[in-house]
XYZ file of C-alpha atoms in Angstrom:
297
model
C -11.557 -38.881 11.089
C -9.684 -36.200 13.742
C -10.517 -33.264 15.074
C -7.979 -31.066 16.738
C -9.904 -29.736 19.975
C -8.966 -26.335 21.540
C -9.946 -26.073 26.048
C -11.585 -22.234 25.760
C -9.000 -19.433 26.304
C -6.949 -20.618 23.756
C -6.064 -19.384 20.373
C -6.094 -22.163 17.776
C -2.582 -22.216 15.635
C -4.609 -21.684 12.801
C -5.931 -18.243 14.439
C -2.712 -17.639 15.851
C -0.523 -18.091 12.145
C -3.007 -15.849 10.410
C -2.798 -12.770 13.487
C 0.534 -13.401 12.925
C 0.271 -12.756 8.968
C -1.703 -9.911 9.498
C 0.399 -8.570 11.913
C 3.716 -9.018 8.888
C 0.933 -7.501 6.351
C 0.261 -4.504 8.322
C 3.719 -4.075 8.777
C 2.991 -2.957 4.938
C 0.930 0.294 5.050
C 2.618 1.202 8.772
C 6.063 1.126 6.916
C 4.528 3.400 3.494
C 3.205 6.132 5.966
C 6.125 7.726 6.535
C 7.193 7.687 3.136
C 5.572 11.266 3.062
C 7.464 12.783 6.028
C 10.797 10.954 3.989
C 9.877 13.210 0.568
C 9.439 16.429 2.247
C 12.285 16.611 4.716
C 14.810 13.680 2.803
C 14.506 13.755 -0.990
C 15.621 16.387 -3.371
C 12.283 18.802 -4.367
C 10.757 18.651 -7.241
C 11.418 15.221 -8.510
C 8.127 12.958 -8.032
C 8.399 11.009 -10.359
C 12.393 10.313 -10.111
C 12.122 9.531 -6.101
C 9.714 6.513 -7.822
C 12.018 5.569 -9.911
C 14.889 5.262 -7.384
C 12.394 3.873 -4.920
C 10.860 0.835 -7.562
C 13.610 -0.114 -10.033
C 16.234 -0.931 -7.935
C 14.926 -3.011 -5.337
C 13.044 -4.468 -8.668
C 16.256 -5.695 -9.170
C 17.397 -6.958 -6.317
C 14.381 -9.273 -6.020
C 14.504 -10.206 -9.501
C 18.001 -11.499 -8.588
C 17.429 -12.993 -5.715
C 13.771 -14.904 -7.619
C 16.019 -16.193 -9.790
C 13.282 -16.505 -12.070
C 11.748 -14.465 -15.213
C 7.638 -13.880 -16.439
C 6.876 -16.506 -18.545
C 4.078 -17.328 -21.124
C 1.354 -15.100 -20.179
C 2.743 -13.328 -17.760
C 5.165 -10.934 -18.954
C 1.470 -8.689 -20.240
C -0.509 -9.492 -16.993
C 4.222 -8.502 -14.534
C 3.722 -5.652 -17.261
C -0.285 -4.861 -15.973
C 0.447 -5.115 -12.692
C 3.625 -3.411 -12.202
C 2.076 0.217 -14.065
C -1.400 -0.888 -11.371
C 0.998 -1.084 -8.310
C 4.049 0.241 -9.008
C 4.239 2.929 -11.760
C 1.435 5.009 -12.226
C 1.137 4.539 -8.701
C 4.297 5.637 -7.409
C 4.418 8.309 -9.853
C 1.029 9.544 -8.172
C 2.191 8.874 -5.007
C 4.917 11.422 -4.808
C 3.044 13.967 -6.985
C 0.751 13.921 -4.136
C 3.527 13.657 -1.510
C 4.423 16.694 -2.979
C 2.111 19.019 -3.316
C 0.422 18.062 0.501
C 0.670 17.923 3.137
C 2.102 14.075 4.830
C -1.495 13.632 6.414
C -3.786 14.574 4.585
C -1.566 13.100 1.062
C -1.182 9.447 3.108
C -5.807 9.717 3.658
C -6.593 9.168 0.498
C -6.278 6.007 0.223
C -8.921 5.301 2.484
C -10.964 5.124 -0.599
C -8.994 1.369 -1.118
C -11.243 -0.560 0.765
C -15.064 0.696 -1.484
C -12.949 0.380 -5.053
C -11.888 -2.990 -3.609
C -15.155 -4.087 -1.881
C -16.896 -3.781 -5.070
C -14.038 -4.541 -7.913
C -14.256 -7.977 -6.113
C -17.839 -8.728 -7.269
C -17.414 -9.716 -10.403
C -13.706 -10.451 -10.826
C -13.283 -12.586 -7.977
C -17.034 -13.446 -7.454
C -16.935 -12.607 -4.029
C -20.432 -11.274 -2.206
C -20.967 -7.246 -1.140
C -21.306 -7.557 2.274
C -23.388 -4.906 3.828
C -21.177 -4.819 6.937
C -18.384 -4.528 4.426
C -19.519 -1.521 3.171
C -20.317 -0.192 6.565
C -16.515 -0.267 7.589
C -15.486 1.190 4.773
C -18.036 4.526 4.872
C -16.610 4.819 9.089
C -13.164 4.649 7.553
C -13.857 7.019 4.202
C -15.139 9.640 6.965
C -12.573 9.310 9.648
C -10.093 10.117 7.024
C -12.138 12.958 5.875
C -11.573 14.265 9.747
C -8.769 14.141 9.144
C -8.216 15.808 5.695
C -11.344 18.548 6.068
C -10.714 20.106 9.330
C -6.776 20.226 9.148
C -5.988 23.855 9.085
C -4.159 23.155 5.720
C -5.111 24.735 1.843
C -5.790 21.206 -0.372
C -4.455 21.689 -3.593
C -6.341 20.073 -6.629
C -3.760 18.722 -8.711
C -2.468 16.642 -5.481
C -5.771 15.555 -4.494
C -6.884 14.433 -7.828
C -2.923 12.160 -8.140
C -3.911 11.076 -4.407
C -7.241 9.943 -5.697
C -5.795 8.390 -8.988
C -3.052 6.040 -7.078
C -5.705 4.891 -4.981
C -7.923 3.577 -7.453
C -4.483 2.305 -9.370
C -3.563 -0.069 -6.406
C -7.235 -1.048 -5.785
C -7.597 -2.233 -9.019
C -3.504 -4.342 -8.930
C -4.953 -5.653 -5.343
C -7.960 -7.366 -7.120
C -6.037 -8.275 -10.367
C -3.229 -10.278 -8.378
C -6.010 -11.434 -5.914
C -7.443 -12.848 -9.390
C -4.499 -13.745 -11.437
C -2.617 -15.871 -7.938
C 0.845 -16.386 -7.943
C 2.268 -18.843 -10.121
C 6.409 -18.406 -9.054
C 7.429 -17.495 -4.868
C 6.394 -13.916 -3.843
C 10.282 -12.393 -4.109
C 10.254 -13.158 -7.351
C 6.675 -11.813 -7.960
C 7.307 -8.893 -6.272
C 10.984 -8.056 -8.125
C 8.887 -8.692 -11.512
C 5.993 -6.153 -10.599
C 8.555 -3.171 -9.512
C 11.579 -3.701 -11.809
C 8.332 -3.637 -14.394
C 7.203 -0.302 -13.267
C 10.318 0.970 -13.143
C 10.930 0.757 -16.045
C 7.762 2.218 -16.774
C 9.021 5.089 -14.587
C 12.975 6.170 -15.990
C 12.552 7.239 -19.600
C 9.477 9.398 -17.831
C 11.991 10.758 -15.475
C 14.837 11.416 -17.546
C 12.715 12.847 -20.261
C 10.246 15.364 -17.441
C 13.386 15.616 -14.944
C 15.870 15.192 -16.802
C 19.001 14.061 -14.127
C 19.682 15.525 -10.646
C 22.381 16.662 -9.067
C 24.857 15.003 -6.615
C 22.093 13.863 -3.582
C 23.740 15.056 -0.289
C 23.774 12.328 2.345
C 20.081 13.054 4.129
C 18.660 12.927 0.098
C 21.483 8.882 0.093
C 19.617 8.198 2.882
C 16.181 9.105 2.019
C 16.519 7.574 -1.408
C 17.974 3.676 0.221
C 15.902 3.377 2.897
C 12.807 4.074 0.416
C 14.699 1.396 -2.026
C 14.843 -0.869 0.113
C 12.770 -0.901 3.951
C 9.894 1.716 2.241
C 9.968 -1.108 -1.247
C 11.551 -4.107 -1.445
C 10.565 -5.326 2.269
C 6.924 -3.368 2.135
C 5.881 -5.207 -1.161
C 7.593 -8.460 -0.179
C 5.254 -8.598 3.557
C 2.570 -6.994 1.275
C 1.802 -9.532 -2.370
C 2.021 -12.133 1.082
C -0.411 -11.037 2.039
C -2.699 -10.529 -0.415
C -2.009 -13.596 -1.476
C -3.329 -15.552 1.544
C -5.269 -13.397 3.213
C -9.081 -12.731 2.238
C -8.782 -8.917 -0.099
C -11.350 -7.398 2.791
C -8.915 -7.781 5.137
C -5.888 -7.155 3.403
C -7.291 -3.871 2.047
C -8.913 -2.102 5.270
C -5.380 -2.324 6.819
C -4.053 0.028 3.862
C -5.675 3.042 6.022
C -2.703 1.875 8.676
C -1.176 3.948 6.237
C -2.678 7.663 6.725
C -2.560 6.781 11.543
C 1.079 6.595 10.793
C 1.564 9.778 8.218
C -0.331 12.331 10.701
C 1.425 10.396 13.726
C 4.851 11.351 12.082
C 3.900 14.465 10.794
C 2.728 14.927 14.838
C 5.700 13.795 16.474
C 8.237 14.520 13.285
C 7.528 17.461 11.960
C 5.840 19.530 14.787
C 2.140 19.808 12.741
C -0.906 19.975 15.033
C -4.119 18.230 15.185
C -7.144 18.995 16.150
C -9.332 17.123 18.745
C -11.591 16.305 15.512
C -8.816 15.436 13.350
C -7.417 12.642 16.590
C -11.154 11.472 16.393
C -10.529 10.671 12.508
C -7.702 8.629 13.498
C -8.828 6.654 16.302
C -11.687 6.283 13.899
C -9.573 5.021 11.048
C -7.491 2.702 13.331
C -10.854 1.223 14.808
C -12.022 0.331 11.374
C -9.358 -1.740 10.557
C -9.197 -3.947 13.897
C -13.120 -4.383 13.406
C -12.273 -5.165 9.671
C -10.024 -8.099 10.513
C -12.551 -9.626 12.199
C -14.474 -12.936 10.584
C -18.023 -11.678 9.443
C -20.743 -13.671 10.707
C -22.079 -16.341 8.259
């Protein structure tokens, strides 16, 4: 039997690979943090279901075509469940929140997801409930609360409920994705979920919102960005990370979304940030970094 030795101060290949995988997975929530600026500035107004459908369905069909694999057996209904939780219901609720709340507020509601995933992982994944993870989850919520509560904005109740419900959907989807595993390559698996979610959203968008007018160049560009970079690429990275990284580390990466959203609102929209909001952003970012450190035995 041989062992791989590393000299002090060097990083082992396994740890380097894990770090690169974590950085790649972090691209997904960081990209999602731009959703709110794009929605409020470049999408057709008052069309949350249309925006969610255009974001999910084309990307899903593209990935299914590239992956060249269809669900089989029980994976037809499993893919449908994951598609509704991770995509259909989540996207619809996300865009409702994005239209009714300021960008930073809508994004930071996802801070409750690590706590939800931590609790669900105990019965569904057999993971141990660690006090360290709960503490980090509470710190993440505290950082987000500083951004939400101290901001000089009016909080719409419907928007808040939609944001919290969307967080619950995606948190449940993360745990079920980890529990059920991935039976096919990541492109096809991600495409199943996006296509299923998009097909659920399509009749709702047509029934409740109808066909839109011809989009402007800016609106077409916003929809294209959401369907490609913000959805197809981001979800491939996210689904791969769920399968290869510990559940707790992946879900805490979601706190990057409010950090990016608040920063984008400040840089691009001129939204003001109070000192307490800046402290909350720093606390949320610090929680993400601490969550990536492996717990002591």
